[in-house]
Amino acid sequence: MRRFPYGRALVTGASSGIGEGFARRLAGEGVDLVLVARRGDRLAQLASELGSRHRVDVEVMKLDLTDEGDVAAAEERLAATERPVGLLVNNAGSSGSGYFADLPVDREVRTAVLGTLVPLRLSHACLPRMIGSGSGGIVNVSSLVAVLPKPRSATYAASKAFMSSMGESLAMEVARHGVHVTTVHTGLTRSEFHTVAGVSPDTLPSIKWLTPDQVAQAGLEAVAAGRPSVVPGRAYRIRLPLMRAMPRSVVRTVMRRVHKA
């Protein structure tokens, strides 16, 4: 029996990093894929590799999910009854580093849209069909910063708080229908994400870094088991309850020092 009981998965932000990690892990389990990202050349290369290596069917959708027409195309694919998608991985995102007032507003809006409206719309597109069939799953790739203030990444942290709250609520709503929603609260994960955001890993706390495969494995095992949330990595699993238990004034002091705000 397949460990991850989904015949086909749609993964956003699949061209690199955590999204690519999910794609590779799912293909290794024999799950067919729909890969979504802006970089079509990378998607095509990944699709060719995974299809050849694992004998799975891989569709490529070159989409910019901040574009109205492109997000509508993703919604249509998720709602389709032909070759239905049994698992949605909401992973696409963007970020930037700097004081909010100094950053270009269009970049901040893009971060907010990808972290809030896109997972909302894609989840809404697939849930009615999943509920009707009595099976399916959604994985939301969030972050530990969902429960923290994060100066110099205010919009990113706020969007992850939205995603985590929505994911927990949806998990409660749809569990009785046999549909699982899992939110993955990641720590520092080695990928292009920090480089693109303009953040040097050398400036970040010296905590154990995760790999995309570790995040993907934890998320997929959790959604298959029906767990509403998961924190990859033992060190981060210990830290999250401590952060939640600390007085907010203490949290703000720590984060101010860490991020030199």
PDB file of C-alpha atoms in Angstrom:
ATOM      1  CA  MET A   1       0.000   0.000   0.000  1.00  0.00           C
ATOM      2  CA  ARG A   2       1.260   3.477  -0.866  1.00  0.00           C
ATOM      3  CA  ARG A   3       2.366   5.445   2.185  1.00  0.00           C
ATOM      4  CA  PHE A   4       0.820   8.617   0.801  1.00  0.00           C
ATOM      5  CA  PRO A   5      -2.694   7.663  -0.341  1.00  0.00           C
ATOM      6  CA  TYR A   6      -3.061  10.233  -3.121  1.00  0.00           C
ATOM      7  CA  GLY A   7      -3.136   9.364  -6.792  1.00  0.00           C
ATOM      8  CA  ARG A   8      -2.214  12.821  -8.040  1.00  0.00           C
ATOM      9  CA  ALA A   9      -0.802  15.900  -6.301  1.00  0.00           C
ATOM     10  CA  LEU A  10      -0.592  19.533  -7.371  1.00  0.00           C
ATOM     11  CA  VAL A  11       2.450  21.341  -5.965  1.00  0.00           C
ATOM     12  CA  THR A  12       2.855  25.114  -6.232  1.00  0.00           C
ATOM     13  CA  GLY A  13       6.293  26.689  -6.226  1.00  0.00           C
ATOM     14  CA  ALA A  14       7.612  23.359  -7.493  1.00  0.00           C
ATOM     15  CA  SER A  15      10.629  24.552  -9.475  1.00  0.00           C
ATOM     16  CA  SER A  16      13.036  24.654  -6.518  1.00  0.00           C
ATOM     17  CA  GLY A  17      13.445  24.398  -2.767  1.00  0.00           C
ATOM     18  CA  ILE A  18      10.685  22.944  -0.613  1.00  0.00           C
ATOM     19  CA  GLY A  19       8.277  22.632  -3.542  1.00  0.00           C
ATOM     20  CA  GLU A  20      10.795  20.586  -5.480  1.00  0.00           C
ATOM     21  CA  GLY A  21      11.347  18.508  -2.344  1.00  0.00           C
ATOM     22  CA  PHE A  22       7.634  17.684  -2.202  1.00  0.00           C
ATOM     23  CA  ALA A  23       7.607  16.812  -5.905  1.00  0.00           C
ATOM     24  CA  ARG A  24      10.567  14.463  -5.576  1.00  0.00           C
ATOM     25  CA  ARG A  25       9.213  12.774  -2.455  1.00  0.00           C
ATOM     26  CA  LEU A  26       5.760  12.262  -3.991  1.00  0.00           C
ATOM     27  CA  ALA A  27       7.144  10.941  -7.277  1.00  0.00           C
ATOM     28  CA  GLY A  28       9.239   8.474  -5.314  1.00  0.00           C
ATOM     29  CA  GLU A  29       6.018   7.170  -3.780  1.00  0.00           C
ATOM     30  CA  GLY A  30       4.431   6.690  -7.200  1.00  0.00           C
ATOM     31  CA  VAL A  31       2.146   9.734  -7.044  1.00  0.00           C
ATOM     32  CA  ASP A  32       1.390  11.494 -10.349  1.00  0.00           C
ATOM     33  CA  LEU A  33       2.093  15.210 -10.328  1.00  0.00           C
ATOM     34  CA  VAL A  34       0.903  18.606 -11.496  1.00  0.00           C
ATOM     35  CA  LEU A  35       3.822  21.013 -11.076  1.00  0.00           C
ATOM     36  CA  VAL A  36       3.126  24.749 -10.887  1.00  0.00           C
ATOM     37  CA  ALA A  37       5.675  27.575 -10.944  1.00  0.00           C
ATOM     38  CA  ARG A  38       6.755  30.588 -12.990  1.00  0.00           C
ATOM     39  CA  ARG A  39       9.959  29.035 -14.323  1.00  0.00           C
ATOM     40  CA  GLY A  40       8.770  26.749 -17.093  1.00  0.00           C
ATOM     41  CA  ASP A  41      12.244  25.593 -18.104  1.00  0.00           C
ATOM     42  CA  ARG A  42      12.977  24.293 -14.630  1.00  0.00           C
ATOM     43  CA  LEU A  43       9.573  22.642 -14.391  1.00  0.00           C
ATOM     44  CA  ALA A  44      10.079  20.888 -17.730  1.00  0.00           C
ATOM     45  CA  GLN A  45      13.486  19.599 -16.659  1.00  0.00           C
ATOM     46  CA  LEU A  46      12.152  18.359 -13.317  1.00  0.00           C
ATOM     47  CA  ALA A  47       9.112  16.764 -14.959  1.00  0.00           C
ATOM     48  CA  SER A  48      11.292  14.901 -17.444  1.00  0.00           C
ATOM     49  CA  GLU A  49      13.583  13.628 -14.690  1.00  0.00           C
ATOM     50  CA  LEU A  50      10.818  12.492 -12.338  1.00  0.00           C
ATOM     51  CA  GLY A  51       8.721  10.945 -15.071  1.00  0.00           C
ATOM     52  CA  SER A  52      11.648   8.937 -16.388  1.00  0.00           C
ATOM     53  CA  ARG A  53      13.008   7.898 -13.000  1.00  0.00           C
ATOM     54  CA  HIS A  54       9.772   7.016 -11.227  1.00  0.00           C
ATOM     55  CA  ARG A  55       7.406   6.235 -14.125  1.00  0.00           C
ATOM     56  CA  VAL A  56       4.842   8.760 -12.961  1.00  0.00           C
ATOM     57  CA  ASP A  57       2.725  11.117 -15.049  1.00  0.00           C
ATOM     58  CA  VAL A  58       3.871  14.724 -14.634  1.00  0.00           C
ATOM     59  CA  GLU A  59       1.927  17.734 -15.898  1.00  0.00           C
ATOM     60  CA  VAL A  60       3.599  21.135 -16.081  1.00  0.00           C
ATOM     61  CA  MET A  61       1.706  24.399 -15.577  1.00  0.00           C
ATOM     62  CA  LYS A  62       3.872  27.488 -16.077  1.00  0.00           C
ATOM     63  CA  LEU A  63       1.885  29.992 -14.018  1.00  0.00           C
ATOM     64  CA  ASP A  64       2.423  33.188 -12.099  1.00  0.00           C
ATOM     65  CA  LEU A  65      -0.052  32.808  -9.264  1.00  0.00           C
ATOM     66  CA  THR A  66      -0.193  36.552  -8.678  1.00  0.00           C
ATOM     67  CA  ASP A  67      -1.771  36.884 -12.132  1.00  0.00           C
ATOM     68  CA  GLU A  68      -5.579  36.621 -12.156  1.00  0.00           C
ATOM     69  CA  GLY A  69      -5.728  34.494 -15.302  1.00  0.00           C
ATOM     70  CA  ASP A  70      -3.010  32.147 -14.098  1.00  0.00           C
ATOM     71  CA  VAL A  71      -4.508  31.551 -10.658  1.00  0.00           C
ATOM     72  CA  ALA A  72      -7.868  30.906 -12.347  1.00  0.00           C
ATOM     73  CA  ALA A  73      -6.179  28.239 -14.501  1.00  0.00           C
ATOM     74  CA  ALA A  74      -4.846  26.558 -11.357  1.00  0.00           C
ATOM     75  CA  GLU A  75      -8.310  26.692  -9.780  1.00  0.00           C
ATOM     76  CA  GLU A  76      -9.832  25.096 -12.855  1.00  0.00           C
ATOM     77  CA  ARG A  77      -7.285  22.273 -12.798  1.00  0.00           C
ATOM     78  CA  LEU A  78      -7.945  21.595  -9.117  1.00  0.00           C
ATOM     79  CA  ALA A  79     -11.708  21.465  -9.630  1.00  0.00           C
ATOM     80  CA  ALA A  80     -11.466  19.111 -12.619  1.00  0.00           C
ATOM     81  CA  THR A  81     -12.987  15.668 -12.266  1.00  0.00           C
ATOM     82  CA  GLU A  82     -10.817  14.196 -15.040  1.00  0.00           C
ATOM     83  CA  ARG A  83      -7.466  13.064 -13.639  1.00  0.00           C
ATOM     84  CA  PRO A  84      -8.491  14.516 -10.264  1.00  0.00           C
ATOM     85  CA  VAL A  85      -5.983  16.019  -7.862  1.00  0.00           C
ATOM     86  CA  GLY A  86      -6.074  14.215  -4.517  1.00  0.00           C
ATOM     87  CA  LEU A  87      -3.497  16.373  -2.737  1.00  0.00           C
ATOM     88  CA  LEU A  88      -2.800  20.111  -2.932  1.00  0.00           C
ATOM     89  CA  VAL A  89       0.526  21.436  -1.646  1.00  0.00           C
ATOM     90  CA  ASN A  90       0.305  25.203  -1.076  1.00  0.00           C
ATOM     91  CA  ASN A  91       3.971  26.111  -1.157  1.00  0.00           C
ATOM     92  CA  ALA A  92       4.423  29.072  -3.523  1.00  0.00           C
ATOM     93  CA  GLY A  93       5.683  32.182  -1.774  1.00  0.00           C
ATOM     94  CA  SER A  94       8.005  35.144  -1.840  1.00  0.00           C
ATOM     95  CA  SER A  95       9.659  37.406   0.659  1.00  0.00           C
ATOM     96  CA  GLY A  96      12.067  40.274   1.047  1.00  0.00           C
ATOM     97  CA  SER A  97      14.312  41.597   3.758  1.00  0.00           C
ATOM     98  CA  GLY A  98      14.221  45.152   4.985  1.00  0.00           C
ATOM     99  CA  TYR A  99      12.193  47.663   6.910  1.00  0.00           C
ATOM    100  CA  PHE A 100       8.617  47.636   5.660  1.00  0.00           C
ATOM    101  CA  ALA A 101       8.484  51.390   4.933  1.00  0.00           C
ATOM    102  CA  ASP A 102      11.607  51.132   2.767  1.00  0.00           C
ATOM    103  CA  LEU A 103      10.538  48.155   0.627  1.00  0.00           C
ATOM    104  CA  PRO A 104       8.760  48.420  -2.752  1.00  0.00           C
ATOM    105  CA  VAL A 105       5.047  48.077  -2.104  1.00  0.00           C
ATOM    106  CA  ASP A 106       4.482  45.891  -5.173  1.00  0.00           C
ATOM    107  CA  ARG A 107       6.843  43.282  -3.765  1.00  0.00           C
ATOM    108  CA  GLU A 108       5.082  43.341  -0.408  1.00  0.00           C
ATOM    109  CA  VAL A 109       1.709  42.960  -2.114  1.00  0.00           C
ATOM    110  CA  ARG A 110       3.054  39.984  -4.076  1.00  0.00           C
ATOM    111  CA  THR A 111       4.209  38.359  -0.834  1.00  0.00           C
ATOM    112  CA  ALA A 112       0.805  38.953   0.763  1.00  0.00           C
ATOM    113  CA  VAL A 113      -1.104  37.599  -2.232  1.00  0.00           C
ATOM    114  CA  LEU A 114       0.985  34.434  -2.513  1.00  0.00           C
ATOM    115  CA  GLY A 115       0.772  33.762   1.213  1.00  0.00           C
ATOM    116  CA  THR A 116      -2.927  34.469   1.740  1.00  0.00           C
ATOM    117  CA  LEU A 117      -5.223  34.838  -1.271  1.00  0.00           C
ATOM    118  CA  VAL A 118      -3.604  32.148  -3.408  1.00  0.00           C
ATOM    119  CA  PRO A 119      -3.818  29.306  -0.846  1.00  0.00           C
ATOM    120  CA  LEU A 120      -7.334  30.476   0.032  1.00  0.00           C
ATOM    121  CA  ARG A 121      -8.464  30.322  -3.606  1.00  0.00           C
ATOM    122  CA  LEU A 122      -6.734  27.057  -4.430  1.00  0.00           C
ATOM    123  CA  SER A 123      -8.063  25.370  -1.301  1.00  0.00           C
ATOM    124  CA  HIS A 124     -11.570  26.575  -2.083  1.00  0.00           C
ATOM    125  CA  ALA A 125     -11.244  25.235  -5.630  1.00  0.00           C
ATOM    126  CA  CYS A 126     -10.424  21.666  -4.603  1.00  0.00           C
ATOM    127  CA  LEU A 127     -12.284  21.146  -1.320  1.00  0.00           C
ATOM    128  CA  PRO A 128     -15.834  20.703  -2.681  1.00  0.00           C
ATOM    129  CA  ARG A 129     -14.721  17.833  -4.912  1.00  0.00           C
ATOM    130  CA  MET A 130     -12.618  16.279  -2.141  1.00  0.00           C
ATOM    131  CA  ILE A 131     -15.481  16.522   0.339  1.00  0.00           C
ATOM    132  CA  GLY A 132     -17.827  14.959  -2.201  1.00  0.00           C
ATOM    133  CA  SER A 133     -15.478  12.028  -2.764  1.00  0.00           C
ATOM    134  CA  GLY A 134     -14.737  11.570   0.937  1.00  0.00           C
ATOM    135  CA  SER A 135     -10.975  11.773   0.516  1.00  0.00           C
ATOM    136  CA  GLY A 136      -8.175  14.188  -0.234  1.00  0.00           C
ATOM    137  CA  GLY A 137      -5.626  16.386   1.448  1.00  0.00           C
ATOM    138  CA  ILE A 138      -4.085  19.849   1.586  1.00  0.00           C
ATOM    139  CA  VAL A 139      -0.618  20.690   2.854  1.00  0.00           C
ATOM    140  CA  ASN A 140       0.075  24.336   3.692  1.00  0.00           C
ATOM    141  CA  VAL A 141       3.776  25.173   3.917  1.00  0.00           C
ATOM    142  CA  SER A 142       3.903  27.785   6.654  1.00  0.00           C
ATOM    143  CA  SER A 143       6.678  28.764   9.049  1.00  0.00           C
ATOM    144  CA  LEU A 144       7.549  29.094  12.700  1.00  0.00           C
ATOM    145  CA  VAL A 145       7.352  32.862  12.200  1.00  0.00           C
ATOM    146  CA  ALA A 146       3.573  32.445  11.988  1.00  0.00           C
ATOM    147  CA  VAL A 147       3.563  32.712  15.791  1.00  0.00           C
ATOM    148  CA  LEU A 148       6.251  35.418  16.020  1.00  0.00           C
ATOM    149  CA  PRO A 149       6.724  39.059  15.183  1.00  0.00           C
ATOM    150  CA  LYS A 150       9.427  39.277  12.545  1.00  0.00           C
ATOM    151  CA  PRO A 151      10.875  42.733  11.986  1.00  0.00           C
ATOM    152  CA  ARG A 152      12.410  43.187   8.533  1.00  0.00           C
ATOM    153  CA  SER A 153      10.028  40.523   7.154  1.00  0.00           C
ATOM    154  CA  ALA A 154       6.713  41.851   8.450  1.00  0.00           C
ATOM    155  CA  THR A 155       4.538  40.968   5.456  1.00  0.00           C
ATOM    156  CA  TYR A 156       5.991  37.477   5.123  1.00  0.00           C
ATOM    157  CA  ALA A 157       5.399  36.689   8.805  1.00  0.00           C
ATOM    158  CA  ALA A 158       1.867  38.078   8.685  1.00  0.00           C
ATOM    159  CA  SER A 159       1.012  36.005   5.596  1.00  0.00           C
ATOM    160  CA  LYS A 160       2.243  32.847   7.318  1.00  0.00           C
ATOM    161  CA  ALA A 161       0.096  33.642  10.358  1.00  0.00           C
ATOM    162  CA  PHE A 162      -2.925  33.837   8.043  1.00  0.00           C
ATOM    163  CA  MET A 163      -2.035  30.559   6.350  1.00  0.00           C
ATOM    164  CA  SER A 164      -1.564  28.747   9.665  1.00  0.00           C
ATOM    165  CA  SER A 165      -4.805  30.023  11.148  1.00  0.00           C
ATOM    166  CA  MET A 166      -6.776  29.172   8.018  1.00  0.00           C
ATOM    167  CA  GLY A 167      -5.215  25.719   7.826  1.00  0.00           C
ATOM    168  CA  GLU A 168      -6.070  24.838  11.409  1.00  0.00           C
ATOM    169  CA  SER A 169      -9.657  26.010  10.956  1.00  0.00           C
ATOM    170  CA  LEU A 170     -10.090  24.098   7.684  1.00  0.00           C
ATOM    171  CA  ALA A 171      -8.677  20.954   9.271  1.00  0.00           C
ATOM    172  CA  MET A 172     -11.448  21.109  11.862  1.00  0.00           C
ATOM    173  CA  GLU A 173     -14.138  21.736   9.250  1.00  0.00           C
ATOM    174  CA  VAL A 174     -13.332  18.951   6.799  1.00  0.00           C
ATOM    175  CA  ALA A 175     -11.984  16.106   8.958  1.00  0.00           C
ATOM    176  CA  ARG A 176     -15.438  14.558   9.272  1.00  0.00           C
ATOM    177  CA  HIS A 177     -15.548  14.249   5.473  1.00  0.00           C
ATOM    178  CA  GLY A 178     -12.332  12.210   5.310  1.00  0.00           C
ATOM    179  CA  VAL A 179     -10.283  15.167   4.050  1.00  0.00           C
ATOM    180  CA  HIS A 180      -7.028  16.070   5.819  1.00  0.00           C
ATOM    181  CA  VAL A 181      -5.524  19.566   6.045  1.00  0.00           C
ATOM    182  CA  THR A 182      -2.023  19.852   7.492  1.00  0.00           C
ATOM    183  CA  THR A 183       0.020  22.976   8.144  1.00  0.00           C
ATOM    184  CA  VAL A 184       3.796  22.550   8.123  1.00  0.00           C
ATOM    185  CA  HIS A 185       5.608  25.004  10.382  1.00  0.00           C
ATOM    186  CA  THR A 186       9.110  25.049   8.948  1.00  0.00           C
ATOM    187  CA  GLY A 187      12.288  26.369  10.455  1.00  0.00           C
ATOM    188  CA  LEU A 188      15.321  27.462   8.443  1.00  0.00           C
ATOM    189  CA  THR A 189      15.443  25.366   5.277  1.00  0.00           C
ATOM    190  CA  ARG A 190      18.300  25.351   2.781  1.00  0.00           C
ATOM    191  CA  SER A 191      16.989  26.585  -0.578  1.00  0.00           C
ATOM    192  CA  GLU A 192      17.156  29.534  -2.955  1.00  0.00           C
ATOM    193  CA  PHE A 193      14.424  31.256  -0.950  1.00  0.00           C
ATOM    194  CA  HIS A 194      16.735  33.226   1.349  1.00  0.00           C
ATOM    195  CA  THR A 195      19.047  34.235  -1.478  1.00  0.00           C
ATOM    196  CA  VAL A 196      16.167  35.506  -3.619  1.00  0.00           C
ATOM    197  CA  ALA A 197      14.815  37.398  -0.617  1.00  0.00           C
ATOM    198  CA  GLY A 198      18.168  39.105  -0.223  1.00  0.00           C
ATOM    199  CA  VAL A 199      18.998  37.396   3.080  1.00  0.00           C
ATOM    200  CA  SER A 200      22.428  35.914   3.698  1.00  0.00           C
ATOM    201  CA  PRO A 201      22.362  32.657   5.699  1.00  0.00           C
ATOM    202  CA  ASP A 202      25.342  34.020   7.651  1.00  0.00           C
ATOM    203  CA  THR A 203      23.093  36.682   9.195  1.00  0.00           C
ATOM    204  CA  LEU A 204      20.560  34.158  10.487  1.00  0.00           C
ATOM    205  CA  PRO A 205      20.573  32.319  13.821  1.00  0.00           C
ATOM    206  CA  SER A 206      22.943  29.353  13.985  1.00  0.00           C
ATOM    207  CA  ILE A 207      20.206  26.738  14.399  1.00  0.00           C
ATOM    208  CA  LYS A 208      20.275  23.427  12.596  1.00  0.00           C
ATOM    209  CA  TRP A 209      19.134  23.929   8.991  1.00  0.00           C
ATOM    210  CA  LEU A 210      16.551  21.597   7.484  1.00  0.00           C
ATOM    211  CA  THR A 211      16.623  20.155   3.970  1.00  0.00           C
ATOM    212  CA  PRO A 212      13.659  20.408   1.580  1.00  0.00           C
ATOM    213  CA  ASP A 213      13.313  16.633   1.718  1.00  0.00           C
ATOM    214  CA  GLN A 214      12.998  16.685   5.516  1.00  0.00           C
ATOM    215  CA  VAL A 215      10.213  19.246   5.283  1.00  0.00           C
ATOM    216  CA  ALA A 216       8.430  17.318   2.539  1.00  0.00           C
ATOM    217  CA  GLN A 217       8.675  13.997   4.353  1.00  0.00           C
ATOM    218  CA  ALA A 218       7.300  15.470   7.579  1.00  0.00           C
ATOM    219  CA  GLY A 219       4.448  17.218   5.775  1.00  0.00           C
ATOM    220  CA  LEU A 220       3.403  14.222   3.722  1.00  0.00           C
ATOM    221  CA  GLU A 221       3.510  11.788   6.614  1.00  0.00           C
ATOM    222  CA  ALA A 222       1.444  14.220   8.711  1.00  0.00           C
ATOM    223  CA  VAL A 223      -1.271  14.777   6.104  1.00  0.00           C
ATOM    224  CA  ALA A 224      -1.559  11.057   5.388  1.00  0.00           C
ATOM    225  CA  ALA A 225      -2.021  10.476   9.123  1.00  0.00           C
ATOM    226  CA  GLY A 226      -4.587  13.284   9.446  1.00  0.00           C
ATOM    227  CA  ARG A 227      -2.501  15.495  11.735  1.00  0.00           C
ATOM    228  CA  PRO A 228      -3.478  19.191  11.501  1.00  0.00           C
ATOM    229  CA  SER A 229       0.055  20.486  12.008  1.00  0.00           C
ATOM    230  CA  VAL A 230       3.653  19.366  12.077  1.00  0.00           C
ATOM    231  CA  VAL A 231       7.020  20.931  12.889  1.00  0.00           C
ATOM    232  CA  PRO A 232       9.922  19.276  11.015  1.00  0.00           C
ATOM    233  CA  GLY A 233      13.114  18.801  12.997  1.00  0.00           C
ATOM    234  CA  ARG A 234      13.447  17.906  16.658  1.00  0.00           C
ATOM    235  CA  ALA A 235      15.159  21.193  17.581  1.00  0.00           C
ATOM    236  CA  TYR A 236      12.283  23.207  16.149  1.00  0.00           C
ATOM    237  CA  ARG A 237       9.643  20.979  17.752  1.00  0.00           C
ATOM    238  CA  ILE A 238      11.154  21.838  21.124  1.00  0.00           C
ATOM    239  CA  ARG A 239      11.382  25.560  20.365  1.00  0.00           C
ATOM    240  CA  LEU A 240       7.836  26.136  19.117  1.00  0.00           C
ATOM    241  CA  PRO A 241       6.019  25.403  22.418  1.00  0.00           C
ATOM    242  CA  LEU A 242       8.577  27.520  24.268  1.00  0.00           C
ATOM    243  CA  MET A 243       8.015  30.449  21.930  1.00  0.00           C
ATOM    244  CA  ARG A 244       4.261  30.150  22.318  1.00  0.00           C
ATOM    245  CA  ALA A 245       4.531  30.008  26.110  1.00  0.00           C
ATOM    246  CA  MET A 246       6.794  33.047  26.519  1.00  0.00           C
ATOM    247  CA  PRO A 247       5.216  36.396  27.410  1.00  0.00           C
ATOM    248  CA  ARG A 248       4.794  38.482  24.270  1.00  0.00           C
ATOM    249  CA  SER A 249       7.020  41.237  25.646  1.00  0.00           C
ATOM    250  CA  VAL A 250       9.849  38.736  26.000  1.00  0.00           C
ATOM    251  CA  VAL A 251       9.253  37.430  22.468  1.00  0.00           C
ATOM    252  CA  ARG A 252       9.451  40.950  21.080  1.00  0.00           C
ATOM    253  CA  THR A 253      12.694  41.619  22.948  1.00  0.00           C
ATOM    254  CA  VAL A 254      14.290  38.426  21.641  1.00  0.00           C
ATOM    255  CA  MET A 255      13.177  39.011  18.055  1.00  0.00           C
ATOM    256  CA  ARG A 256      14.330  42.640  18.173  1.00  0.00           C
ATOM    257  CA  ARG A 257      17.812  41.528  19.172  1.00  0.00           C
ATOM    258  CA  VAL A 258      17.970  38.639  16.706  1.00  0.00           C
ATOM    259  CA  HIS A 259      16.918  40.780  13.771  1.00  0.00           C
ATOM    260  CA  LYS A 260      18.637  43.980  14.954  1.00  0.00           C
ATOM    261  CA  ALA A 261      15.399  45.931  14.704  1.00  0.00           C
TER     262      ALA A 261
END
